[in-house]
Amino acid sequence: MPDPDVPVALADTYQGIGRLGVAFSGGVDSSVVLAAAQRTLGPDRVIAILGVSPSLPAAERTGAHTVAGHIGVPVVEVQTYEGEQAAYQANGPDRCFHCKDELFTRIDDEIVQAHRLDAVAYGENADDARRPDRPGSRAAAEHRVLRPLAEAGLGKKAVRELARAWRLPSADKPAAPCLASRIPHFQEVTPQKLAQVEQAEAALRALGLEDLRVRHHGEIARLELTPADLLRSATSPLREQVRDAVRQAGFRWVTLDLGGLQSGEFTLRVLNRD
């Protein structure tokens, strides 16, 4: 019998599926897709699929396993190699397409048959489906990946409410785009740059800063912080600690962006210019 806590429109998107794989990051959207599948289909008919590459921070990998364990669904990791593709390295506004295309191709080739999956789903919500800076959704469409949240008309607010109602560990987790999103478009994505960003962001979180981005501009690190953390980070002694932590990641200069957090900023800037 379907779980009454799953909205009917969402539960309906799982009808007719025997076994489902969910492309899973541990973020709130994919967590709700996974939890709804577990509640609708049962834990024995669902797996979480985690793509692993240098663009995935180690903390995010660990966190994804924690969330999936809480939901009660096993995690299957798949190694992806988008970083070896010239189109991905070139870092155009379609970079996410090449990343998602690589992930879904690996899932098709290595996971679907091995785990007898009837379908694969991922966590695009209804709000993201309307945004112009989501080339990854084109890859999902080409691979016939399901979008339960978008199809059910659930936007960010509704997804958060479900995650809180189900007490998911990721319910209030800030958005965590891949590390490559910190590099301006048309500047090459390299493992070294990704490692610098990961080290700097981990060090800042260790200092008590939470929702943040370290944008990579060569020798310059541009920090996007919440208003409260922006004010704290401009004041001693935290100012010196922030500077030193980011410099240890290999940056020469550290700047604070007065505009704060700007989701999808690099892609939106290119699209608006065009």
PDB file of C-alpha atoms in Angstrom:
ATOM      1  CA  MET A   1       0.000   0.000   0.000  1.00  0.00           C
ATOM      2  CA  PRO A   2       1.403   3.469  -0.902  1.00  0.00           C
ATOM      3  CA  ASP A   3       2.694   5.589   1.958  1.00  0.00           C
ATOM      4  CA  PRO A   4       0.028   8.224   2.761  1.00  0.00           C
ATOM      5  CA  ASP A   5       2.765  10.761   3.550  1.00  0.00           C
ATOM      6  CA  VAL A   6       3.894  10.796  -0.095  1.00  0.00           C
ATOM      7  CA  PRO A   7       1.890  13.354  -2.129  1.00  0.00           C
ATOM      8  CA  VAL A   8      -0.315  11.588  -4.664  1.00  0.00           C
ATOM      9  CA  ALA A   9       1.184  13.509  -7.585  1.00  0.00           C
ATOM     10  CA  LEU A  10       4.669  12.398  -6.536  1.00  0.00           C
ATOM     11  CA  ALA A  11       3.697   8.792  -5.817  1.00  0.00           C
ATOM     12  CA  ASP A  12       2.079   8.587  -9.255  1.00  0.00           C
ATOM     13  CA  THR A  13       5.437   9.251 -10.951  1.00  0.00           C
ATOM     14  CA  TYR A  14       6.727   5.913  -9.585  1.00  0.00           C
ATOM     15  CA  GLN A  15       3.829   3.819 -10.829  1.00  0.00           C
ATOM     16  CA  GLY A  16       4.714   0.878 -13.050  1.00  0.00           C
ATOM     17  CA  ILE A  17       8.380   0.810 -11.978  1.00  0.00           C
ATOM     18  CA  GLY A  18       9.739  -2.490 -10.710  1.00  0.00           C
ATOM     19  CA  ARG A  19      13.235  -1.392  -9.687  1.00  0.00           C
ATOM     20  CA  LEU A  20      14.490   2.199  -9.651  1.00  0.00           C
ATOM     21  CA  GLY A  21      17.916   3.794  -9.471  1.00  0.00           C
ATOM     22  CA  VAL A  22      18.133   7.373  -8.194  1.00  0.00           C
ATOM     23  CA  ALA A  23      21.067   9.539  -9.271  1.00  0.00           C
ATOM     24  CA  PHE A  24      21.895  10.711  -5.783  1.00  0.00           C
ATOM     25  CA  SER A  25      24.044  13.505  -4.383  1.00  0.00           C
ATOM     26  CA  GLY A  26      22.844  13.667  -0.781  1.00  0.00           C
ATOM     27  CA  GLY A  27      21.277  17.078  -1.388  1.00  0.00           C
ATOM     28  CA  VAL A  28      17.695  17.816  -0.434  1.00  0.00           C
ATOM     29  CA  ASP A  29      16.194  17.278  -3.911  1.00  0.00           C
ATOM     30  CA  SER A  30      17.695  13.869  -4.622  1.00  0.00           C
ATOM     31  CA  SER A  31      17.089  12.877  -0.988  1.00  0.00           C
ATOM     32  CA  VAL A  32      13.363  13.511  -1.358  1.00  0.00           C
ATOM     33  CA  VAL A  33      13.290  11.616  -4.669  1.00  0.00           C
ATOM     34  CA  LEU A  34      15.049   8.695  -2.957  1.00  0.00           C
ATOM     35  CA  ALA A  35      12.884   8.774   0.167  1.00  0.00           C
ATOM     36  CA  ALA A  36       9.660   8.978  -1.853  1.00  0.00           C
ATOM     37  CA  ALA A  37      10.801   6.016  -3.962  1.00  0.00           C
ATOM     38  CA  GLN A  38      11.640   4.036  -0.830  1.00  0.00           C
ATOM     39  CA  ARG A  39       8.226   4.825   0.655  1.00  0.00           C
ATOM     40  CA  THR A  40       6.363   4.093  -2.575  1.00  0.00           C
ATOM     41  CA  LEU A  41       8.232   1.106  -3.987  1.00  0.00           C
ATOM     42  CA  GLY A  42       9.919  -0.308  -0.894  1.00  0.00           C
ATOM     43  CA  PRO A  43      13.622  -0.338   0.112  1.00  0.00           C
ATOM     44  CA  ASP A  44      14.358  -3.574  -1.762  1.00  0.00           C
ATOM     45  CA  ARG A  45      13.400  -2.023  -5.087  1.00  0.00           C
ATOM     46  CA  VAL A  46      15.464   1.171  -4.923  1.00  0.00           C
ATOM     47  CA  ILE A  47      19.175   1.995  -5.044  1.00  0.00           C
ATOM     48  CA  ALA A  48      20.992   5.312  -4.717  1.00  0.00           C
ATOM     49  CA  ILE A  49      23.625   5.901  -7.412  1.00  0.00           C
ATOM     50  CA  LEU A  50      26.445   8.242  -6.454  1.00  0.00           C
ATOM     51  CA  GLY A  51      28.747   9.580  -9.170  1.00  0.00           C
ATOM     52  CA  VAL A  52      32.322   9.937  -7.884  1.00  0.00           C
ATOM     53  CA  SER A  53      34.947  12.172  -9.505  1.00  0.00           C
ATOM     54  CA  PRO A  54      37.374  14.971  -8.519  1.00  0.00           C
ATOM     55  CA  SER A  55      34.469  17.451  -8.737  1.00  0.00           C
ATOM     56  CA  LEU A  56      32.757  15.759  -5.754  1.00  0.00           C
ATOM     57  CA  PRO A  57      34.106  16.946  -2.374  1.00  0.00           C
ATOM     58  CA  ALA A  58      35.014  14.169   0.046  1.00  0.00           C
ATOM     59  CA  ALA A  59      32.633  15.596   2.638  1.00  0.00           C
ATOM     60  CA  GLU A  60      29.741  15.462   0.162  1.00  0.00           C
ATOM     61  CA  ARG A  61      30.546  11.831  -0.638  1.00  0.00           C
ATOM     62  CA  THR A  62      30.491  10.902   3.035  1.00  0.00           C
ATOM     63  CA  GLY A  63      27.327  12.907   3.626  1.00  0.00           C
ATOM     64  CA  ALA A  64      25.512  11.180   0.768  1.00  0.00           C
ATOM     65  CA  HIS A  65      26.189   7.782   2.311  1.00  0.00           C
ATOM     66  CA  THR A  66      24.882   9.048   5.652  1.00  0.00           C
ATOM     67  CA  VAL A  67      21.622  10.321   4.167  1.00  0.00           C
ATOM     68  CA  ALA A  68      21.010   7.182   2.113  1.00  0.00           C
ATOM     69  CA  GLY A  69      21.681   5.067   5.204  1.00  0.00           C
ATOM     70  CA  HIS A  70      19.105   7.083   7.137  1.00  0.00           C
ATOM     71  CA  ILE A  71      16.551   6.519   4.372  1.00  0.00           C
ATOM     72  CA  GLY A  72      17.402   2.823   4.319  1.00  0.00           C
ATOM     73  CA  VAL A  73      18.558   2.468   0.730  1.00  0.00           C
ATOM     74  CA  PRO A  74      21.927   1.059  -0.412  1.00  0.00           C
ATOM     75  CA  VAL A  75      24.404   3.257  -2.266  1.00  0.00           C
ATOM     76  CA  VAL A  76      26.107   2.129  -5.458  1.00  0.00           C
ATOM     77  CA  GLU A  77      29.057   4.291  -6.487  1.00  0.00           C
ATOM     78  CA  VAL A  78      29.967   4.810 -10.126  1.00  0.00           C
ATOM     79  CA  GLN A  79      33.235   6.407 -11.188  1.00  0.00           C
ATOM     80  CA  THR A  80      32.806   9.158 -13.759  1.00  0.00           C
ATOM     81  CA  TYR A  81      35.449  10.664 -16.037  1.00  0.00           C
ATOM     82  CA  GLU A  82      34.014  13.960 -17.224  1.00  0.00           C
ATOM     83  CA  GLY A  83      37.297  15.626 -16.273  1.00  0.00           C
ATOM     84  CA  GLU A  84      39.020  13.820 -19.143  1.00  0.00           C
ATOM     85  CA  GLN A  85      36.661  15.249 -21.754  1.00  0.00           C
ATOM     86  CA  ALA A  86      37.843  18.292 -23.704  1.00  0.00           C
ATOM     87  CA  ALA A  87      34.328  19.780 -23.784  1.00  0.00           C
ATOM     88  CA  TYR A  88      34.077  19.597 -19.996  1.00  0.00           C
ATOM     89  CA  GLN A  89      37.568  20.994 -19.469  1.00  0.00           C
ATOM     90  CA  ALA A  90      36.720  23.907 -21.798  1.00  0.00           C
ATOM     91  CA  ASN A  91      34.111  24.939 -19.218  1.00  0.00           C
ATOM     92  CA  GLY A  92      31.496  26.541 -21.440  1.00  0.00           C
ATOM     93  CA  PRO A  93      27.972  27.273 -20.186  1.00  0.00           C
ATOM     94  CA  ASP A  94      27.069  23.701 -21.227  1.00  0.00           C
ATOM     95  CA  ARG A  95      29.615  22.120 -18.865  1.00  0.00           C
ATOM     96  CA  CYS A  96      26.848  20.573 -16.750  1.00  0.00           C
ATOM     97  CA  PHE A  97      25.508  18.821 -19.822  1.00  0.00           C
ATOM     98  CA  HIS A  98      28.784  16.977 -20.318  1.00  0.00           C
ATOM     99  CA  CYS A  99      28.967  16.100 -16.623  1.00  0.00           C
ATOM    100  CA  LYS A 100      25.417  14.729 -16.455  1.00  0.00           C
ATOM    101  CA  ASP A 101      25.783  13.019 -19.837  1.00  0.00           C
ATOM    102  CA  GLU A 102      28.871  11.216 -18.517  1.00  0.00           C
ATOM    103  CA  LEU A 103      27.044  10.201 -15.332  1.00  0.00           C
ATOM    104  CA  PHE A 104      23.955   8.895 -17.100  1.00  0.00           C
ATOM    105  CA  THR A 105      26.071   7.100 -19.711  1.00  0.00           C
ATOM    106  CA  ARG A 106      28.034   5.324 -16.964  1.00  0.00           C
ATOM    107  CA  ILE A 107      24.787   4.407 -15.231  1.00  0.00           C
ATOM    108  CA  ASP A 108      23.364   3.015 -18.479  1.00  0.00           C
ATOM    109  CA  ASP A 109      26.528   1.043 -19.215  1.00  0.00           C
ATOM    110  CA  GLU A 110      27.457  -0.230 -15.743  1.00  0.00           C
ATOM    111  CA  ILE A 111      24.511  -0.057 -13.344  1.00  0.00           C
ATOM    112  CA  VAL A 112      21.168  -0.580 -15.093  1.00  0.00           C
ATOM    113  CA  GLN A 113      21.697  -4.171 -16.168  1.00  0.00           C
ATOM    114  CA  ALA A 114      23.762  -5.200 -13.141  1.00  0.00           C
ATOM    115  CA  HIS A 115      20.996  -4.089 -10.768  1.00  0.00           C
ATOM    116  CA  ARG A 116      18.062  -4.934 -13.054  1.00  0.00           C
ATOM    117  CA  LEU A 117      16.731  -1.380 -13.063  1.00  0.00           C
ATOM    118  CA  ASP A 118      13.600  -0.458 -14.964  1.00  0.00           C
ATOM    119  CA  ALA A 119      14.266   3.263 -14.752  1.00  0.00           C
ATOM    120  CA  VAL A 120      16.594   5.955 -13.405  1.00  0.00           C
ATOM    121  CA  ALA A 121      15.439   9.202 -11.765  1.00  0.00           C
ATOM    122  CA  TYR A 122      17.150  12.367 -10.568  1.00  0.00           C
ATOM    123  CA  GLY A 123      16.359  15.375  -8.417  1.00  0.00           C
ATOM    124  CA  GLU A 124      15.364  18.224 -10.720  1.00  0.00           C
ATOM    125  CA  ASN A 125      12.540  20.171  -9.061  1.00  0.00           C
ATOM    126  CA  ALA A 126       9.848  22.274 -10.708  1.00  0.00           C
ATOM    127  CA  ASP A 127      11.654  25.567 -10.027  1.00  0.00           C
ATOM    128  CA  ASP A 128      14.916  24.343 -11.546  1.00  0.00           C
ATOM    129  CA  ALA A 129      13.056  23.043 -14.592  1.00  0.00           C
ATOM    130  CA  ARG A 130      12.129  26.642 -15.434  1.00  0.00           C
ATOM    131  CA  ARG A 131      15.661  28.026 -15.143  1.00  0.00           C
ATOM    132  CA  PRO A 132      17.737  28.731 -18.268  1.00  0.00           C
ATOM    133  CA  ASP A 133      21.051  27.675 -16.675  1.00  0.00           C
ATOM    134  CA  ARG A 134      20.380  23.954 -16.271  1.00  0.00           C
ATOM    135  CA  PRO A 135      21.958  22.201 -19.302  1.00  0.00           C
ATOM    136  CA  GLY A 136      22.126  19.018 -17.244  1.00  0.00           C
ATOM    137  CA  SER A 137      18.381  18.622 -17.754  1.00  0.00           C
ATOM    138  CA  ARG A 138      18.996  18.180 -21.491  1.00  0.00           C
ATOM    139  CA  ALA A 139      21.282  15.250 -20.739  1.00  0.00           C
ATOM    140  CA  ALA A 140      18.593  13.747 -18.511  1.00  0.00           C
ATOM    141  CA  ALA A 141      16.032  14.054 -21.295  1.00  0.00           C
ATOM    142  CA  GLU A 142      18.363  12.421 -23.823  1.00  0.00           C
ATOM    143  CA  HIS A 143      18.912   9.473 -21.461  1.00  0.00           C
ATOM    144  CA  ARG A 144      15.205   9.272 -20.561  1.00  0.00           C
ATOM    145  CA  VAL A 145      15.912   9.899 -16.898  1.00  0.00           C
ATOM    146  CA  LEU A 146      12.782  10.524 -14.831  1.00  0.00           C
ATOM    147  CA  ARG A 147      12.167  13.814 -13.004  1.00  0.00           C
ATOM    148  CA  PRO A 148       9.634  12.956 -10.277  1.00  0.00           C
ATOM    149  CA  LEU A 149       9.739  16.321  -8.475  1.00  0.00           C
ATOM    150  CA  ALA A 150       9.362  18.398 -11.623  1.00  0.00           C
ATOM    151  CA  GLU A 151       6.638  16.137 -13.001  1.00  0.00           C
ATOM    152  CA  ALA A 152       4.731  16.380  -9.728  1.00  0.00           C
ATOM    153  CA  GLY A 153       5.044  20.183  -9.795  1.00  0.00           C
ATOM    154  CA  LEU A 154       7.069  20.339  -6.577  1.00  0.00           C
ATOM    155  CA  GLY A 155       9.322  23.386  -6.265  1.00  0.00           C
ATOM    156  CA  LYS A 156      12.080  24.148  -3.771  1.00  0.00           C
ATOM    157  CA  LYS A 157       9.756  25.168  -0.921  1.00  0.00           C
ATOM    158  CA  ALA A 158       7.578  22.060  -1.212  1.00  0.00           C
ATOM    159  CA  VAL A 159      10.636  19.814  -1.415  1.00  0.00           C
ATOM    160  CA  ARG A 160      12.097  21.334   1.775  1.00  0.00           C
ATOM    161  CA  GLU A 161       8.776  20.872   3.548  1.00  0.00           C
ATOM    162  CA  LEU A 162       8.661  17.190   2.621  1.00  0.00           C
ATOM    163  CA  ALA A 163      12.277  16.686   3.725  1.00  0.00           C
ATOM    164  CA  ARG A 164      11.501  18.258   7.109  1.00  0.00           C
ATOM    165  CA  ALA A 165       8.298  16.264   7.516  1.00  0.00           C
ATOM    166  CA  TRP A 166      10.258  13.060   6.845  1.00  0.00           C
ATOM    167  CA  ARG A 167      13.114  14.249   9.100  1.00  0.00           C
ATOM    168  CA  LEU A 168      15.745  13.736   6.451  1.00  0.00           C
ATOM    169  CA  PRO A 169      19.285  14.743   7.517  1.00  0.00           C
ATOM    170  CA  SER A 170      19.545  16.890   4.381  1.00  0.00           C
ATOM    171  CA  ALA A 171      16.321  18.833   5.057  1.00  0.00           C
ATOM    172  CA  ASP A 172      18.108  22.110   5.774  1.00  0.00           C
ATOM    173  CA  LYS A 173      21.295  21.380   3.878  1.00  0.00           C
ATOM    174  CA  PRO A 174      22.396  24.332   1.713  1.00  0.00           C
ATOM    175  CA  ALA A 175      22.709  23.763  -2.015  1.00  0.00           C
ATOM    176  CA  ALA A 176      26.098  22.257  -2.876  1.00  0.00           C
ATOM    177  CA  PRO A 177      26.852  22.502  -6.595  1.00  0.00           C
ATOM    178  CA  CYS A 178      29.867  20.597  -7.899  1.00  0.00           C
ATOM    179  CA  LEU A 179      33.298  22.143  -7.415  1.00  0.00           C
ATOM    180  CA  ALA A 180      33.628  22.970 -11.118  1.00  0.00           C
ATOM    181  CA  SER A 181      30.884  25.585 -10.724  1.00  0.00           C
ATOM    182  CA  ARG A 182      33.412  27.746  -8.833  1.00  0.00           C
ATOM    183  CA  ILE A 183      35.530  28.256 -11.976  1.00  0.00           C
ATOM    184  CA  PRO A 184      34.454  31.006 -14.438  1.00  0.00           C
ATOM    185  CA  HIS A 185      33.233  29.777 -17.795  1.00  0.00           C
ATOM    186  CA  PHE A 186      35.868  29.429 -20.515  1.00  0.00           C
ATOM    187  CA  GLN A 187      38.614  29.027 -17.920  1.00  0.00           C
ATOM    188  CA  GLU A 188      39.874  25.441 -17.934  1.00  0.00           C
ATOM    189  CA  VAL A 189      38.664  23.014 -15.302  1.00  0.00           C
ATOM    190  CA  THR A 190      41.629  21.107 -13.854  1.00  0.00           C
ATOM    191  CA  PRO A 191      42.032  18.694 -10.923  1.00  0.00           C
ATOM    192  CA  GLN A 192      44.407  21.193  -9.287  1.00  0.00           C
ATOM    193  CA  LYS A 193      41.810  23.982  -9.310  1.00  0.00           C
ATOM    194  CA  LEU A 194      39.115  21.654  -7.984  1.00  0.00           C
ATOM    195  CA  ALA A 195      41.415  20.539  -5.168  1.00  0.00           C
ATOM    196  CA  GLN A 196      42.207  24.163  -4.262  1.00  0.00           C
ATOM    197  CA  VAL A 197      38.521  25.042  -4.014  1.00  0.00           C
ATOM    198  CA  GLU A 198      37.721  21.944  -1.980  1.00  0.00           C
ATOM    199  CA  GLN A 199      40.564  22.603   0.474  1.00  0.00           C
ATOM    200  CA  ALA A 200      39.658  26.282   0.891  1.00  0.00           C
ATOM    201  CA  GLU A 201      35.947  25.635   1.408  1.00  0.00           C
ATOM    202  CA  ALA A 202      36.616  22.837   3.899  1.00  0.00           C
ATOM    203  CA  ALA A 203      38.959  25.117   5.865  1.00  0.00           C
ATOM    204  CA  LEU A 204      36.360  27.905   5.956  1.00  0.00           C
ATOM    205  CA  ARG A 205      33.687  25.539   7.220  1.00  0.00           C
ATOM    206  CA  ALA A 206      36.085  24.412   9.929  1.00  0.00           C
ATOM    207  CA  LEU A 207      36.179  28.071  11.015  1.00  0.00           C
ATOM    208  CA  GLY A 208      32.404  28.025  11.489  1.00  0.00           C
ATOM    209  CA  LEU A 209      31.326  29.529   8.158  1.00  0.00           C
ATOM    210  CA  GLU A 210      28.450  27.630   6.580  1.00  0.00           C
ATOM    211  CA  ASP A 211      26.778  28.398   3.257  1.00  0.00           C
ATOM    212  CA  LEU A 212      29.618  29.655   1.048  1.00  0.00           C
ATOM    213  CA  ARG A 213      31.420  29.490  -2.294  1.00  0.00           C
ATOM    214  CA  VAL A 214      35.104  29.988  -3.085  1.00  0.00           C
ATOM    215  CA  ARG A 215      35.248  31.271  -6.660  1.00  0.00           C
ATOM    216  CA  HIS A 216      38.524  30.493  -8.432  1.00  0.00           C
ATOM    217  CA  HIS A 217      40.058  33.448 -10.311  1.00  0.00           C
ATOM    218  CA  GLY A 218      43.617  32.254 -10.788  1.00  0.00           C
ATOM    219  CA  GLU A 219      45.672  33.508  -7.858  1.00  0.00           C
ATOM    220  CA  ILE A 220      42.591  35.259  -6.445  1.00  0.00           C
ATOM    221  CA  ALA A 221      39.929  33.535  -4.358  1.00  0.00           C
ATOM    222  CA  ARG A 222      36.612  35.432  -4.296  1.00  0.00           C
ATOM    223  CA  LEU A 223      34.512  34.397  -1.305  1.00  0.00           C
ATOM    224  CA  GLU A 224      30.734  34.457  -1.460  1.00  0.00           C
ATOM    225  CA  LEU A 225      29.237  34.288   2.046  1.00  0.00           C
ATOM    226  CA  THR A 226      25.957  34.866   3.835  1.00  0.00           C
ATOM    227  CA  PRO A 227      25.421  38.445   5.090  1.00  0.00           C
ATOM    228  CA  ALA A 228      26.196  37.461   8.688  1.00  0.00           C
ATOM    229  CA  ASP A 229      29.341  35.544   7.758  1.00  0.00           C
ATOM    230  CA  LEU A 230      30.434  38.338   5.428  1.00  0.00           C
ATOM    231  CA  LEU A 231      30.381  40.803   8.322  1.00  0.00           C
ATOM    232  CA  ARG A 232      32.183  38.390  10.667  1.00  0.00           C
ATOM    233  CA  SER A 233      34.844  37.567   8.089  1.00  0.00           C
ATOM    234  CA  ALA A 234      35.722  41.222   7.597  1.00  0.00           C
ATOM    235  CA  THR A 235      36.479  41.657  11.293  1.00  0.00           C
ATOM    236  CA  SER A 236      39.494  40.520  13.302  1.00  0.00           C
ATOM    237  CA  PRO A 237      40.417  37.914  14.413  1.00  0.00           C
ATOM    238  CA  LEU A 238      38.340  35.875  11.940  1.00  0.00           C
ATOM    239  CA  ARG A 239      39.545  38.013   9.039  1.00  0.00           C
ATOM    240  CA  GLU A 240      43.129  36.837   9.482  1.00  0.00           C
ATOM    241  CA  GLN A 241      42.031  33.224   9.975  1.00  0.00           C
ATOM    242  CA  VAL A 242      39.987  33.293   6.758  1.00  0.00           C
ATOM    243  CA  ARG A 243      42.870  34.834   4.832  1.00  0.00           C
ATOM    244  CA  ASP A 244      45.380  32.282   6.093  1.00  0.00           C
ATOM    245  CA  ALA A 245      43.065  29.313   5.527  1.00  0.00           C
ATOM    246  CA  VAL A 246      42.435  30.239   1.899  1.00  0.00           C
ATOM    247  CA  ARG A 247      46.078  31.066   1.211  1.00  0.00           C
ATOM    248  CA  GLN A 248      47.063  27.621   2.448  1.00  0.00           C
ATOM    249  CA  ALA A 249      44.950  26.200  -0.383  1.00  0.00           C
ATOM    250  CA  GLY A 250      47.287  27.864  -2.879  1.00  0.00           C
ATOM    251  CA  PHE A 251      45.677  31.250  -3.512  1.00  0.00           C
ATOM    252  CA  ARG A 252      47.742  34.427  -3.297  1.00  0.00           C
ATOM    253  CA  TRP A 253      44.937  36.913  -2.640  1.00  0.00           C
ATOM    254  CA  VAL A 254      41.626  36.545  -0.800  1.00  0.00           C
ATOM    255  CA  THR A 255      38.658  38.830  -1.495  1.00  0.00           C
ATOM    256  CA  LEU A 256      35.152  39.107  -0.051  1.00  0.00           C
ATOM    257  CA  ASP A 257      32.322  39.581  -2.557  1.00  0.00           C
ATOM    258  CA  LEU A 258      29.908  42.192  -1.182  1.00  0.00           C
ATOM    259  CA  GLY A 259      27.153  40.666  -3.317  1.00  0.00           C
ATOM    260  CA  GLY A 260      27.101  37.554  -1.143  1.00  0.00           C
ATOM    261  CA  LEU A 261      25.980  34.153  -2.411  1.00  0.00           C
ATOM    262  CA  GLN A 262      25.005  34.083  -6.086  1.00  0.00           C
ATOM    263  CA  SER A 263      23.667  30.712  -7.265  1.00  0.00           C
ATOM    264  CA  GLY A 264      24.522  29.942 -10.881  1.00  0.00           C
ATOM    265  CA  GLU A 265      26.254  33.299 -11.157  1.00  0.00           C
ATOM    266  CA  PHE A 266      28.806  32.399 -13.826  1.00  0.00           C
ATOM    267  CA  THR A 267      26.286  30.781 -16.162  1.00  0.00           C
ATOM    268  CA  LEU A 268      23.628  33.471 -15.727  1.00  0.00           C
ATOM    269  CA  ARG A 269      26.205  36.166 -16.451  1.00  0.00           C
ATOM    270  CA  VAL A 270      27.146  34.509 -19.757  1.00  0.00           C
ATOM    271  CA  LEU A 271      23.511  33.935 -20.738  1.00  0.00           C
ATOM    272  CA  ASN A 272      22.536  37.535 -19.938  1.00  0.00           C
ATOM    273  CA  ARG A 273      25.494  38.841 -21.936  1.00  0.00           C
ATOM    274  CA  ASP A 274      24.381  36.824 -24.948  1.00  0.00           C
TER     275      ASP A 274
END
